[in-house]
PDB file of C-alpha atoms in Angstrom:
ATOM      1  CA  UNK U1459      33.693 -37.815 -46.763  1.00 56.00           C
ATOM      2  CA  UNK U1460      30.213 -38.512 -48.167  1.00 68.00           C
ATOM      3  CA  UNK U1461      30.355 -42.220 -47.281  1.00 73.00           C
ATOM      4  CA  UNK U1462      31.351 -41.466 -43.682  1.00 73.00           C
ATOM      5  CA  UNK U1463      28.464 -39.002 -43.310  1.00 72.00           C
ATOM      6  CA  UNK U1464      26.032 -41.591 -44.629  1.00 70.00           C
ATOM      7  CA  UNK U1465      27.291 -44.260 -42.230  1.00 75.00           C
ATOM      8  CA  UNK U1466      27.171 -41.888 -39.258  1.00 72.00           C
ATOM      9  CA  UNK U1467      23.536 -41.028 -40.095  1.00 71.00           C
ATOM     10  CA  UNK U1468      22.648 -44.728 -40.162  1.00 70.00           C
ATOM     11  CA  UNK U1469      23.993 -45.260 -36.654  1.00 74.00           C
ATOM     12  CA  UNK U1470      22.741 -41.972 -35.201  1.00 68.00           C
ATOM     13  CA  UNK U1471      19.898 -42.798 -32.792  1.00 65.00           C
ATOM     14  CA  UNK U1472      19.500 -39.326 -31.297  1.00 62.00           C
ATOM     15  CA  UNK U1473      16.612 -38.240 -33.533  1.00 56.00           C
ATOM     16  CA  UNK U1474      13.891 -40.709 -34.369  1.00 54.00           C
ATOM     17  CA  UNK U1475      11.750 -38.260 -36.344  1.00 54.00           C
ATOM     18  CA  UNK U1476      11.480 -38.655 -40.078  1.00 58.00           C
ATOM     19  CA  UNK U1477      11.667 -35.465 -42.071  1.00 56.00           C
ATOM     20  CA  UNK U1478       8.328 -34.600 -43.625  1.00 61.00           C
ATOM     21  CA  UNK U1479       8.384 -33.381 -47.169  1.00 67.00           C
ATOM     22  CA  UNK U1480       6.952 -29.876 -47.212  1.00 71.00           C
ATOM     23  CA  UNK U1481       4.120 -29.158 -49.627  1.00 75.00           C
ATOM     24  CA  UNK U1482       4.743 -26.649 -52.388  1.00 85.00           C
ATOM     25  CA  UNK U1483       2.838 -23.401 -52.780  1.00 89.00           C
ATOM     26  CA  UNK U1484       0.136 -24.049 -55.358  1.00 89.00           C
ATOM     27  CA  UNK U1485      -2.671 -22.211 -57.067  1.00 91.00           C
ATOM     28  CA  UNK U1486      -5.763 -24.399 -57.322  1.00 91.00           C
ATOM     29  CA  UNK U1487      -8.557 -23.316 -59.641  1.00 92.00           C
ATOM     30  CA  UNK U1488     -11.988 -24.926 -59.339  1.00 93.00           C
ATOM     31  CA  UNK U1489     -15.198 -24.406 -61.294  1.00 91.00           C
ATOM     32  CA  UNK U1490     -18.068 -24.199 -58.782  1.00 93.00           C
ATOM     33  CA  UNK U1491     -21.752 -23.664 -59.539  1.00 90.00           C
ATOM     34  CA  UNK U1492     -22.669 -20.593 -57.444  1.00 89.00           C
ATOM     35  CA  UNK U1493     -25.998 -18.770 -57.746  1.00 88.00           C
ATOM     36  CA  UNK U1494     -25.993 -16.192 -54.960  1.00 90.00           C
ATOM     37  CA  UNK U1495     -23.828 -14.444 -52.377  1.00 91.00           C
ATOM     38  CA  UNK U1496     -24.763 -17.093 -49.808  1.00 91.00           C
ATOM     39  CA  UNK U1497     -23.251 -19.779 -52.037  1.00 88.00           C
ATOM     40  CA  UNK U1498     -20.080 -17.712 -52.391  1.00 90.00           C
ATOM     41  CA  UNK U1499     -19.758 -17.279 -48.611  1.00 91.00           C
ATOM     42  CA  UNK U1500     -20.435 -20.980 -47.991  1.00 92.00           C
ATOM     43  CA  UNK U1501     -17.735 -22.120 -50.429  1.00 91.00           C
ATOM     44  CA  UNK U1502     -15.227 -19.495 -49.311  1.00 92.00           C
ATOM     45  CA  UNK U1503     -15.745 -20.301 -45.625  1.00 92.00           C
ATOM     46  CA  UNK U1504     -15.319 -24.049 -46.242  1.00 91.00           C
ATOM     47  CA  UNK U1505     -12.021 -23.628 -48.073  1.00 92.00           C
ATOM     48  CA  UNK U1506     -10.705 -20.771 -45.937  1.00 90.00           C
ATOM     49  CA  UNK U1507     -10.690 -23.039 -42.879  1.00 86.00           C
ATOM     50  CA  UNK U1508      -8.312 -25.546 -44.471  1.00 89.00           C
ATOM     51  CA  UNK U1509      -4.789 -25.902 -43.149  1.00 90.00           C
ATOM     52  CA  UNK U1510      -2.202 -24.305 -45.451  1.00 90.00           C
ATOM     53  CA  UNK U1511      -4.553 -21.952 -47.305  1.00 92.00           C
ATOM     54  CA  UNK U1512      -3.100 -18.451 -47.653  1.00 92.00           C
ATOM     55  CA  UNK U1513      -5.592 -16.788 -50.031  1.00 93.00           C
ATOM     56  CA  UNK U1514      -9.083 -17.527 -51.370  1.00 94.00           C
ATOM     57  CA  UNK U1515     -10.654 -15.637 -54.298  1.00 94.00           C
ATOM     58  CA  UNK U1516     -14.188 -16.196 -55.556  1.00 93.00           C
ATOM     59  CA  UNK U1517     -15.271 -14.981 -58.993  1.00 91.00           C
ATOM     60  CA  UNK U1518     -19.043 -15.549 -59.180  1.00 89.00           C
ATOM     61  CA  UNK U1519     -19.328 -14.287 -62.749  1.00 88.00           C
ATOM     62  CA  UNK U1520     -17.024 -17.035 -64.058  1.00 88.00           C
ATOM     63  CA  UNK U1521     -18.075 -19.566 -61.365  1.00 90.00           C
ATOM     64  CA  UNK U1522     -14.421 -19.798 -60.396  1.00 91.00           C
ATOM     65  CA  UNK U1523     -12.764 -20.423 -57.034  1.00 93.00           C
ATOM     66  CA  UNK U1524      -9.024 -19.745 -56.756  1.00 93.00           C
ATOM     67  CA  UNK U1525      -7.155 -21.073 -53.727  1.00 93.00           C
ATOM     68  CA  UNK U1526      -3.500 -20.233 -53.099  1.00 93.00           C
ATOM     69  CA  UNK U1527      -1.560 -22.074 -50.430  1.00 92.00           C
ATOM     70  CA  UNK U1528       0.282 -25.165 -49.338  1.00 92.00           C
ATOM     71  CA  UNK U1529      -2.598 -27.510 -50.191  1.00 91.00           C
ATOM     72  CA  UNK U1530      -3.344 -30.522 -52.355  1.00 91.00           C
ATOM     73  CA  UNK U1531      -5.788 -29.872 -55.216  1.00 91.00           C
ATOM     74  CA  UNK U1532      -7.776 -33.070 -54.585  1.00 92.00           C
ATOM     75  CA  UNK U1533      -8.345 -32.146 -50.938  1.00 92.00           C
ATOM     76  CA  UNK U1534      -9.561 -28.668 -51.895  1.00 92.00           C
ATOM     77  CA  UNK U1535     -11.976 -30.176 -54.421  1.00 93.00           C
ATOM     78  CA  UNK U1536     -13.252 -32.632 -51.796  1.00 93.00           C
ATOM     79  CA  UNK U1537     -13.842 -29.792 -49.340  1.00 92.00           C
ATOM     80  CA  UNK U1538     -15.819 -27.828 -51.934  1.00 92.00           C
ATOM     81  CA  UNK U1539     -17.885 -30.890 -52.863  1.00 93.00           C
ATOM     82  CA  UNK U1540     -18.744 -31.320 -49.167  1.00 93.00           C
ATOM     83  CA  UNK U1541     -20.660 -28.036 -49.312  1.00 91.00           C
ATOM     84  CA  UNK U1542     -23.148 -29.675 -51.691  1.00 92.00           C
ATOM     85  CA  UNK U1543     -22.150 -27.575 -54.688  1.00 90.00           C
ATOM     86  CA  UNK U1544     -21.394 -29.018 -58.103  1.00 92.00           C
ATOM     87  CA  UNK U1545     -17.640 -28.598 -58.609  1.00 91.00           C
ATOM     88  CA  UNK U1546     -14.788 -29.756 -60.841  1.00 89.00           C
ATOM     89  CA  UNK U1547     -11.191 -28.752 -61.474  1.00 89.00           C
ATOM     90  CA  UNK U1548     -10.971 -25.679 -63.739  1.00 83.00           C
ATOM     91  CA  UNK U1549     -11.321 -27.201 -67.243  1.00 84.00           C
ATOM     92  CA  UNK U1550     -10.436 -24.104 -69.261  1.00 81.00           C
ATOM     93  CA  UNK U1551      -7.220 -22.607 -70.631  1.00 78.00           C
ATOM     94  CA  UNK U1552      -6.698 -19.194 -72.255  1.00 79.00           C
ATOM     95  CA  UNK U1553      -7.715 -18.963 -75.897  1.00 73.00           C
ATOM     96  CA  UNK U1554      -4.130 -18.160 -76.997  1.00 77.00           C
ATOM     97  CA  UNK U1555      -2.647 -21.406 -75.657  1.00 74.00           C
ATOM     98  CA  UNK U1556      -4.537 -23.724 -78.038  1.00 72.00           C
ATOM     99  CA  UNK U1557      -3.497 -23.896 -81.705  1.00 68.00           C
ATOM    100  CA  UNK U1558      -7.031 -24.641 -82.962  1.00 64.00           C
ATOM    101  CA  UNK U1559      -9.505 -23.193 -80.451  1.00 65.00           C
ATOM    102  CA  UNK U1560     -12.553 -23.951 -82.619  1.00 65.00           C
ATOM    103  CA  UNK U1561     -11.829 -27.664 -83.008  1.00 66.00           C
ATOM    104  CA  UNK U1562     -14.703 -29.942 -81.942  1.00 65.00           C
ATOM    105  CA  UNK U1563     -14.457 -30.708 -78.248  1.00 66.00           C
ATOM    106  CA  UNK U1564     -12.297 -27.678 -77.510  1.00 70.00           C
ATOM    107  CA  UNK U1565     -14.702 -24.806 -78.142  1.00 71.00           C
ATOM    108  CA  UNK U1566     -17.264 -24.522 -75.353  1.00 73.00           C
ATOM    109  CA  UNK U1567     -20.164 -22.039 -75.405  1.00 77.00           C
ATOM    110  CA  UNK U1568     -20.303 -22.076 -71.599  1.00 78.00           C
ATOM    111  CA  UNK U1569     -16.631 -21.152 -71.203  1.00 79.00           C
ATOM    112  CA  UNK U1570     -15.847 -17.669 -69.867  1.00 79.00           C
ATOM    113  CA  UNK U1571     -14.781 -15.025 -72.375  1.00 79.00           C
ATOM    114  CA  UNK U1572     -11.247 -15.640 -73.638  1.00 78.00           C
ATOM    115  CA  UNK U1573     -11.176 -19.301 -72.551  1.00 81.00           C
ATOM    116  CA  UNK U1574     -11.641 -22.667 -74.266  1.00 78.00           C
ATOM    117  CA  UNK U1575     -11.671 -26.210 -72.899  1.00 77.00           C
ATOM    118  CA  UNK U1576      -8.270 -27.713 -72.205  1.00 72.00           C
ATOM    119  CA  UNK U1577      -7.618 -30.197 -75.049  1.00 68.00           C
ATOM    120  CA  UNK U1578      -5.098 -32.119 -72.930  1.00 67.00           C
ATOM    121  CA  UNK U1579      -7.891 -33.320 -70.605  1.00 64.00           C
ATOM    122  CA  UNK U1580      -9.568 -35.373 -73.334  1.00 60.00           C
ATOM    123  CA  UNK U1581      -7.307 -37.625 -75.460  1.00 56.00           C
ATOM    124  CA  UNK U1582      -9.831 -37.648 -78.338  1.00 54.00           C
ATOM    125  CA  UNK U1583      -9.631 -33.875 -78.834  1.00 50.00           C
ATOM    126  CA  UNK U1584      -5.874 -33.553 -78.354  1.00 50.00           C
ATOM    127  CA  UNK U1585      -5.044 -34.538 -81.931  1.00 51.00           C
ATOM    128  CA  UNK U1586      -7.672 -32.186 -83.351  1.00 47.00           C
ATOM    129  CA  UNK U1587      -6.581 -29.163 -81.354  1.00 51.00           C
ATOM    130  CA  UNK U1588      -2.850 -29.508 -81.916  1.00 54.00           C
ATOM    131  CA  UNK U1589      -1.365 -28.475 -85.224  1.00 53.00           C
ATOM    132  CA  UNK U1590       0.867 -30.908 -87.050  1.00 54.00           C
ATOM    133  CA  UNK U1591       4.459 -29.890 -87.742  1.00 54.00           C
ATOM    134  CA  UNK U1592       3.867 -29.553 -91.483  1.00 60.00           C
ATOM    135  CA  UNK U1593       0.827 -27.376 -90.866  1.00 60.00           C
ATOM    136  CA  UNK U1594       2.819 -25.115 -88.561  1.00 58.00           C
ATOM    137  CA  UNK U1595       5.673 -24.959 -91.067  1.00 57.00           C
ATOM    138  CA  UNK U1596       3.412 -23.807 -93.911  1.00 62.00           C
ATOM    139  CA  UNK U1597       1.326 -21.406 -91.845  1.00 63.00           C
ATOM    140  CA  UNK U1598       4.397 -19.659 -90.399  1.00 60.00           C
ATOM    141  CA  UNK U1599       6.169 -19.477 -93.776  1.00 61.00           C
ATOM    142  CA  UNK U1600       4.099 -16.422 -94.710  1.00 65.00           C
ATOM    143  CA  UNK U1601       3.539 -15.013 -91.227  1.00 66.00           C
ATOM    144  CA  UNK U1602       4.307 -11.368 -90.423  1.00 66.00           C
ATOM    145  CA  UNK U1603       5.507 -12.428 -86.975  1.00 64.00           C
ATOM    146  CA  UNK U1604       8.184 -14.766 -88.360  1.00 60.00           C
ATOM    147  CA  UNK U1605      11.405 -12.831 -89.167  1.00 63.00           C
ATOM    148  CA  UNK U1606      12.556 -15.583 -91.571  1.00 61.00           C
ATOM    149  CA  UNK U1607       9.265 -15.645 -93.479  1.00 60.00           C
ATOM    150  CA  UNK U1608       8.855 -15.094 -97.173  1.00 62.00           C
ATOM    151  CA  UNK U1609       8.836 -11.379 -98.029  1.00 60.00           C
ATOM    152  CA  UNK U1610       7.630 -11.742-101.628  1.00 61.00           C
ATOM    153  CA  UNK U1611       3.982 -11.361-100.619  1.00 53.00           C
TER     154      UNK U1611
END
Protein backbone atom coordinates (compact mmCIF):
# COMPACT_ATOMS: atom_id res chain seq x y z
CA UNK A 1 0.00 0.00 0.00
CA UNK A 2 2.93 2.37 0.61
CA UNK A 3 4.06 2.27 -3.03
CA UNK A 4 0.56 3.10 -4.28
CA UNK A 5 0.33 6.08 -1.91
CA UNK A 6 3.68 7.37 -3.12
CA UNK A 7 2.67 7.07 -6.78
CA UNK A 8 -0.68 8.77 -6.17
CA UNK A 9 1.12 11.69 -4.47
CA UNK A 10 3.41 12.07 -7.48
CA UNK A 11 0.47 12.43 -9.85
CA UNK A 12 -1.70 14.53 -7.54
CA UNK A 13 -1.83 18.06 -8.99
CA UNK A 14 -4.51 19.45 -6.67
CA UNK A 15 -2.11 21.09 -4.21
CA UNK A 16 0.95 22.87 -5.51
CA UNK A 17 2.14 24.11 -2.12
CA UNK A 18 5.24 22.61 -0.60
CA UNK A 19 5.05 21.86 3.09
CA UNK A 20 7.24 24.19 5.10
CA UNK A 21 9.25 22.65 7.86
CA UNK A 22 8.16 24.25 11.12
CA UNK A 23 10.85 25.73 13.34
CA UNK A 24 11.38 24.17 16.75
CA UNK A 25 10.89 26.01 20.02
CA UNK A 26 14.32 27.16 21.13
CA UNK A 27 15.92 29.05 23.97
CA UNK A 28 18.56 31.45 22.69
CA UNK A 29 20.98 32.97 25.17
CA UNK A 30 23.08 35.98 24.16
CA UNK A 31 25.69 37.98 26.05
CA UNK A 32 24.98 41.68 25.44
CA UNK A 33 26.90 44.65 26.83
CA UNK A 34 24.21 46.73 28.59
CA UNK A 35 24.99 49.72 30.82
CA UNK A 36 21.62 51.25 31.67
CA UNK A 37 17.87 50.69 31.59
CA UNK A 38 17.69 52.42 28.20
CA UNK A 39 20.03 49.79 26.75
CA UNK A 40 17.86 47.03 28.22
CA UNK A 41 14.69 48.51 26.70
CA UNK A 42 16.37 49.02 23.32
CA UNK A 43 17.57 45.41 23.11
CA UNK A 44 14.32 43.96 24.44
CA UNK A 45 12.20 46.02 22.03
CA UNK A 46 14.35 44.98 19.05
CA UNK A 47 14.05 41.27 19.80
CA UNK A 48 10.45 41.37 21.01
CA UNK A 49 9.30 42.52 17.57
CA UNK A 50 10.69 39.44 15.83
CA UNK A 51 8.33 36.89 14.34
CA UNK A 52 8.10 33.71 16.44
CA UNK A 53 9.34 35.19 19.73
CA UNK A 54 7.21 34.10 22.69
CA UNK A 55 9.25 35.39 25.65
CA UNK A 56 12.16 37.79 26.20
CA UNK A 57 14.09 38.04 29.49
CA UNK A 58 16.86 40.53 30.16
CA UNK A 59 19.29 40.05 33.05
CA UNK A 60 21.38 43.24 33.23
CA UNK A 61 23.53 42.00 36.09
CA UNK A 62 24.87 39.08 34.02
CA UNK A 63 24.59 40.98 30.69
CA UNK A 64 22.37 38.17 29.46
CA UNK A 65 19.45 38.17 27.03
CA UNK A 66 17.25 35.06 26.91
CA UNK A 67 14.84 34.65 24.01
CA UNK A 68 12.34 31.79 23.87
CA UNK A 69 10.41 31.10 20.69
CA UNK A 70 10.33 29.66 17.22
CA UNK A 71 13.41 31.58 16.06
CA UNK A 72 16.86 30.95 14.63
CA UNK A 73 19.74 31.87 16.96
CA UNK A 74 21.75 33.59 14.20
CA UNK A 75 18.82 35.85 13.31
CA UNK A 76 18.33 36.84 16.95
CA UNK A 77 22.03 37.68 17.25
CA UNK A 78 21.87 39.75 14.06
CA UNK A 79 18.88 41.68 15.39
CA UNK A 80 20.70 42.45 18.65
CA UNK A 81 23.84 43.54 16.78
CA UNK A 82 21.68 45.94 14.74
CA UNK A 83 20.99 47.90 17.93
CA UNK A 84 24.68 48.85 18.05
CA UNK A 85 25.42 46.82 21.17
CA UNK A 86 28.35 44.45 21.48
CA UNK A 87 26.86 40.94 21.51
CA UNK A 88 27.85 37.28 21.17
CA UNK A 89 26.23 33.91 21.79
CA UNK A 90 26.28 33.00 25.51
CA UNK A 91 29.81 31.56 25.96
CA UNK A 92 29.37 30.17 29.47
CA UNK A 93 28.23 26.85 30.93
CA UNK A 94 27.50 26.00 34.58
CA UNK A 95 30.55 25.26 36.71
CA UNK A 96 29.38 21.67 37.39
CA UNK A 97 29.35 20.64 33.72
CA UNK A 98 33.12 20.99 33.17
CA UNK A 99 35.48 18.39 34.65
CA UNK A 100 38.35 20.86 35.16
CA UNK A 101 36.85 24.34 35.56
CA UNK A 102 40.19 25.97 36.43
CA UNK A 103 42.01 24.78 33.31
CA UNK A 104 43.63 27.58 31.27
CA UNK A 105 41.15 28.96 28.78
CA UNK A 106 38.13 27.70 30.70
CA UNK A 107 38.23 29.83 33.84
CA UNK A 108 37.13 33.39 33.12
CA UNK A 109 37.21 36.19 35.72
CA UNK A 110 34.46 38.04 33.85
CA UNK A 111 32.08 35.07 33.90
CA UNK A 112 28.99 35.33 36.12
CA UNK A 113 29.07 33.52 39.45
CA UNK A 114 28.76 29.75 39.00
CA UNK A 115 29.75 29.81 35.31
CA UNK A 116 32.92 29.10 33.33
CA UNK A 117 33.68 29.39 29.62
CA UNK A 118 32.42 26.55 27.47
CA UNK A 119 35.49 24.42 26.62
CA UNK A 120 33.76 22.97 23.55
CA UNK A 121 33.86 26.37 21.81
CA UNK A 122 37.66 26.40 21.63
CA UNK A 123 39.38 23.21 20.38
CA UNK A 124 42.65 24.13 22.15
CA UNK A 125 41.04 24.11 25.61
CA UNK A 126 38.86 21.04 25.08
CA UNK A 127 41.66 18.57 25.85
CA UNK A 128 42.70 20.49 28.96
CA UNK A 129 39.22 20.74 30.42
CA UNK A 130 38.16 17.15 29.83
CA UNK A 131 39.45 14.43 32.10
CA UNK A 132 41.05 11.38 30.56
CA UNK A 133 39.47 7.99 31.23
CA UNK A 134 42.35 6.85 33.43
CA UNK A 135 42.14 10.04 35.46
CA UNK A 136 38.41 9.55 35.98
CA UNK A 137 38.94 5.90 36.90
CA UNK A 138 41.48 6.73 39.62
CA UNK A 139 39.66 9.75 41.00
CA UNK A 140 36.36 7.87 41.33
CA UNK A 141 38.00 4.79 42.86
CA UNK A 142 38.08 6.50 46.26
CA UNK A 143 35.03 8.73 45.86
CA UNK A 144 32.27 8.78 48.48
CA UNK A 145 29.70 9.19 45.71
CA UNK A 146 30.72 5.95 43.97
CA UNK A 147 28.93 2.93 45.53
CA UNK A 148 31.59 0.54 44.16
CA UNK A 149 34.50 2.57 45.54
CA UNK A 150 37.16 1.31 47.88
CA UNK A 151 35.94 1.31 51.49
CA UNK A 152 39.34 0.70 53.12
CA UNK A 153 40.01 4.43 53.51
